[in-house]
């Protein structure tokens, strides 16, 4: 097996951009001649021109007039307000600051990472693409480091640096905010709500950048950093603003470039885990940033940035969108997009997230995490796992994910055992190797304290477990479809394609907030799952049937166990929701507290084996799933009301998922009840 | 039978290309382009830059020829299906007719690319089974009555310049098809100097109408680009537009009275009042009916005294966006000259390539311009700049005043006056450009133009997107060479503009170039409609664009038109199947 095959990157040439940084001057790099190819669609446009065009736009004037009418203030005043919003929002991209940022960045990333791999063919196609049409760079968001890395790479390779959508808290950081602004960041408030004027300024601002097209726009379609390293359900507001110029015919086409950033080790790993356990995120501040500088002392392995193939919005939207929708109204009339356009925006956003996932490189550590987390936590914490077992299984898993067509980042130069042990030592905050066994790392108990409460004990264990879960999640995109099929096989005990497909759809529906699937892609997802399981010999497939092969039951078992924590967490939370006898209506806060308390109790009593139920991300996902499935109704004042019968029906369908899992209701499960549930769901 | 005048048009005109037989572009033995004949200002001239432009733009080569079949192979024309009873009665009323292959083939097509391409390859599809030449309104009445009596399909034929497949015989038509050629109905019946109108037979050709009126000191001012060959009746039935519509109006503004023979009888108004409030204007059932309801036989048109003074002009803009902004401002101030057109950079380059060697008559636009650039206005990027051509008409003093006003507006948008000769040449080229397509086709290059009208706020979007769509479609459909994709804004209105597109590509390496071309044109039209452009500004719908009629005029709109057709022509005598 060749090196490239092992990495699962047959065609791409990944280059370590730090290599050159380590052997030539950072100052020289910062002052390099920056000479990108010009955009063919029009001349460059300065930040000031952009702002002026926005304030002069008919669109804004119309909205200002409306807002003035509604609020009773004068148009001048509203216009002034719009100007202030713009001042807070707008970027002020300056090349000298890009250089300054480049210099600082060189210093920092060299310290943090051993290497940063970038695919050169992706950069080459991007270089062509930015000359033709407006380009939207769409990276996934896993760490604060993501924020300027793209600009840094583009600057290094003579591609116009992007303007980047960022959250307003970043702008409020002293000095740093201004540096970011001048490095091309523009700032968006977190909760805009129904502030009409703000929406107007923001959307016209974004559209203006896209229309001019000379600078790429970079934004995180997931909206925020994923705390779980899993893809998030894409946010559609920004996506819609970015696409509107195409829908309106103001540009010929828009190019979307999905970018997959993967980390061997994420800087914020323990912060994220704590946040998931309810410790609030520290507010972004310059002081905080300086304090965090101790994280700079540690090693974070390598980082991979994979620029995906540019996507033509025009081609993707063919037949999906009727652009003549806008024909009968003035160009600059504020207008709600058509239902068709909204569906298309959502679909495109999901497509991009899907491509980000497929472009991500799976690290050896992530594969190990998949296996480690399947061990009972107490075993992992106390007896440890035999190192040889782990390495053997990891290699087995490596072969499987390669069969599934995933991209792997498995260094080919070193022996496999060295690769794996270096992964362990990079992640000593989570596990450690001692005497041929792997143990879960737990924070040391402060000396002063003699005893810790059982609850604290759970919390101390939960931190590394959730970190482990997060690294497992880096592989999930490659495994989730076959895993859902495996789960369907286990639960339905059927071999009939139709039946398996129905259950597969049901699982997708329930877990739609957990795993990102492209809407309307169910059949392809199912087909892919079948082919994956078939490719590793786990099933035989025919027209009518999917039959488990006797020899390869371990694949099915592994995949089923991979999803089990999700199933268990969902069931527990469903149960919790139904048990709340007295309270019919609750707030999100009450809900989270109740779930946490119940989970804690059950973990302590040994009834619940997964710590992931403690994760606020899981808890919120269940709540959204219940809302989506109309088993819970959300009121205008953000209170939730449960339809217990509906929740029970969903639980029923999932409950026989595994012997030994928490069985809450003893209803006999039948195929017809699932179908019934599905009918109700649709 | 004795037929006079231009009845035998194919003697002076090409049977498989545009215009007069004696006028054509060719590359001479030295490889230089020249334009033959004596009819045009450009005739007999050498165009030294054309070869390089042609080869450079299309990747074409003079070594790779794709010549046309020189003569019509009459045996390729299928034998006529004659309705003997109709023929016998026709003889008895003494209207001349013919079922010679040449006459029929000549009237079985317009000038769409696919039509001409097929002819050049010697392929003749379904053509009319006979041709009749009525001499006057009464003849037409008799012919239509006979056609109804014997259930014969009639297709009116005027100048034959259709570019909408309107003259193609429907292949599904099983009846005998008779081409009703109006060319003998070409007289000005009277001129009314008190009301400034002229009553004219509808078969008259544009240039004859203008010439004859000029002799009396008048003109209609209606000058479509096809006016050398197109007929008054054709203008009415397609809703034609003239270059100088800013002064004289389009055809619907020019007609005062129309007489049309339909299977139900003659439709006309009872008076010639300049405006009426008598329900929907029945003229608007006729205008744009594309030969589906009857034959327009006589028209009363407005006439004007021949203008005292004409002056051409041109303005160069740094880019197309500025040019459009200027045209929009001119339209806003309602001070558009008789004609104002804005060519994009590609057409500007094209114009450059057509510069004749002998430039005593044409003071070179570009030479002068280049000097301008190099000396004073270096800021203009030659790959972005574009040019507007202007034509002013009226009395001398007012023209000069008007001219100043327009140039002042242009200056606000960075426009520089670029001379009279260039403007004049720009308009002259309008008449020879159709001949250039035939030259291209001799060397594997096919070309077509299409038009639309669009609100001002979408002009730039339509231009950009349609041009880019053509380029992308060509690439996607396997065209090996990059195409020419160009546009110009040719008319301004209060609320929008008319945009004209040209596209051309070298089809070497394609097995079915016409199919590729049709796919590209189709995609381009989809793009126009998606961007808020109309289905047609003046070419009409014909059969080429009728698939989009429903979305263009709504279900009810189509129903309305259909019910008019059903009443006027229940047996579908006028069975060219255009429009609906």
PDB file of C-alpha atoms in Angstrom, chain A residues 39-43 133 248-253 312 314-315 318 323-324 326-332, chain B residues 321 384 455 457-458 461-462 464-466 468-470 472-473 476 526-533 551:
ATOM      1  CA  UNK A  39     -10.939  39.961 -10.909  1.00  0.00           C
ATOM      2  CA  UNK A  40     -12.314  40.049 -14.444  1.00  0.00           C
ATOM      3  CA  UNK A  41     -15.779  41.174 -13.434  1.00  0.00           C
ATOM      4  CA  UNK A  42     -14.828  44.710 -12.492  1.00  0.00           C
ATOM      5  CA  UNK A  43     -12.348  47.045 -10.914  1.00  0.00           C
ATOM      6  CA  UNK A 133     -16.926  34.989 -10.421  1.00  0.00           C
ATOM      7  CA  UNK A 248     -31.608  38.355  -8.706  1.00  0.00           C
ATOM      8  CA  UNK A 249     -29.303  38.046 -11.686  1.00  0.00           C
ATOM      9  CA  UNK A 250     -26.966  40.720 -10.379  1.00  0.00           C
ATOM     10  CA  UNK A 251     -24.027  38.399 -10.934  1.00  0.00           C
ATOM     11  CA  UNK A 252     -23.685  35.688 -13.538  1.00  0.00           C
ATOM     12  CA  UNK A 253     -22.637  33.055 -11.090  1.00  0.00           C
ATOM     13  CA  UNK A 312     -20.991  26.809  -9.366  1.00  0.00           C
ATOM     14  CA  UNK A 314     -25.674  28.431 -11.168  1.00  0.00           C
ATOM     15  CA  UNK A 315     -25.094  24.785 -11.998  1.00  0.00           C
ATOM     16  CA  UNK A 318     -30.365  24.587 -12.282  1.00  0.00           C
ATOM     17  CA  UNK A 323     -35.036  33.581 -11.103  1.00  0.00           C
ATOM     18  CA  UNK A 324     -37.873  35.392 -12.866  1.00  0.00           C
ATOM     19  CA  UNK A 326     -37.984  39.069  -9.180  1.00  0.00           C
ATOM     20  CA  UNK A 327     -39.043  40.245 -12.658  1.00  0.00           C
ATOM     21  CA  UNK A 328     -42.080  42.241 -11.662  1.00  0.00           C
ATOM     22  CA  UNK A 329     -40.713  44.266  -8.786  1.00  0.00           C
ATOM     23  CA  UNK A 330     -38.064  46.948  -8.600  1.00  0.00           C
ATOM     24  CA  UNK A 331     -34.563  45.665  -8.140  1.00  0.00           C
ATOM     25  CA  UNK A 332     -34.104  47.387  -4.819  1.00  0.00           C
TER      26      UNK A 332
ATOM     27  CA  UNK B 321     -21.419  50.498 -17.391  1.00  0.00           C
ATOM     28  CA  UNK B 384     -13.028  47.854 -21.644  1.00  0.00           C
ATOM     29  CA  UNK B 455     -36.177  47.683 -17.813  1.00  0.00           C
ATOM     30  CA  UNK B 457     -32.341  48.601 -13.825  1.00  0.00           C
ATOM     31  CA  UNK B 458     -31.702  45.248 -15.461  1.00  0.00           C
ATOM     32  CA  UNK B 461     -27.457  42.381 -15.662  1.00  0.00           C
ATOM     33  CA  UNK B 462     -29.058  41.092 -18.831  1.00  0.00           C
ATOM     34  CA  UNK B 464     -23.530  40.545 -18.600  1.00  0.00           C
ATOM     35  CA  UNK B 465     -25.436  37.366 -17.853  1.00  0.00           C
ATOM     36  CA  UNK B 466     -26.564  36.593 -21.378  1.00  0.00           C
ATOM     37  CA  UNK B 468     -21.572  34.969 -20.118  1.00  0.00           C
ATOM     38  CA  UNK B 469     -24.268  32.332 -20.577  1.00  0.00           C
ATOM     39  CA  UNK B 470     -23.515  32.096 -24.287  1.00  0.00           C
ATOM     40  CA  UNK B 472     -20.516  28.969 -20.892  1.00  0.00           C
ATOM     41  CA  UNK B 473     -23.066  27.103 -22.992  1.00  0.00           C
ATOM     42  CA  UNK B 476     -20.433  23.022 -22.151  1.00  0.00           C
ATOM     43  CA  UNK B 526     -33.935  31.363 -21.007  1.00  0.00           C
ATOM     44  CA  UNK B 527     -31.299  33.590 -19.476  1.00  0.00           C
ATOM     45  CA  UNK B 528     -32.950  36.712 -20.887  1.00  0.00           C
ATOM     46  CA  UNK B 529     -36.317  35.725 -19.473  1.00  0.00           C
ATOM     47  CA  UNK B 530     -34.841  34.817 -16.090  1.00  0.00           C
ATOM     48  CA  UNK B 531     -33.265  38.252 -15.894  1.00  0.00           C
ATOM     49  CA  UNK B 532     -36.431  40.147 -16.652  1.00  0.00           C
ATOM     50  CA  UNK B 533     -35.976  40.625 -20.382  1.00  0.00           C
ATOM     51  CA  UNK B 551     -45.162  32.246 -19.563  1.00  0.00           C
TER      52      UNK B 551
END
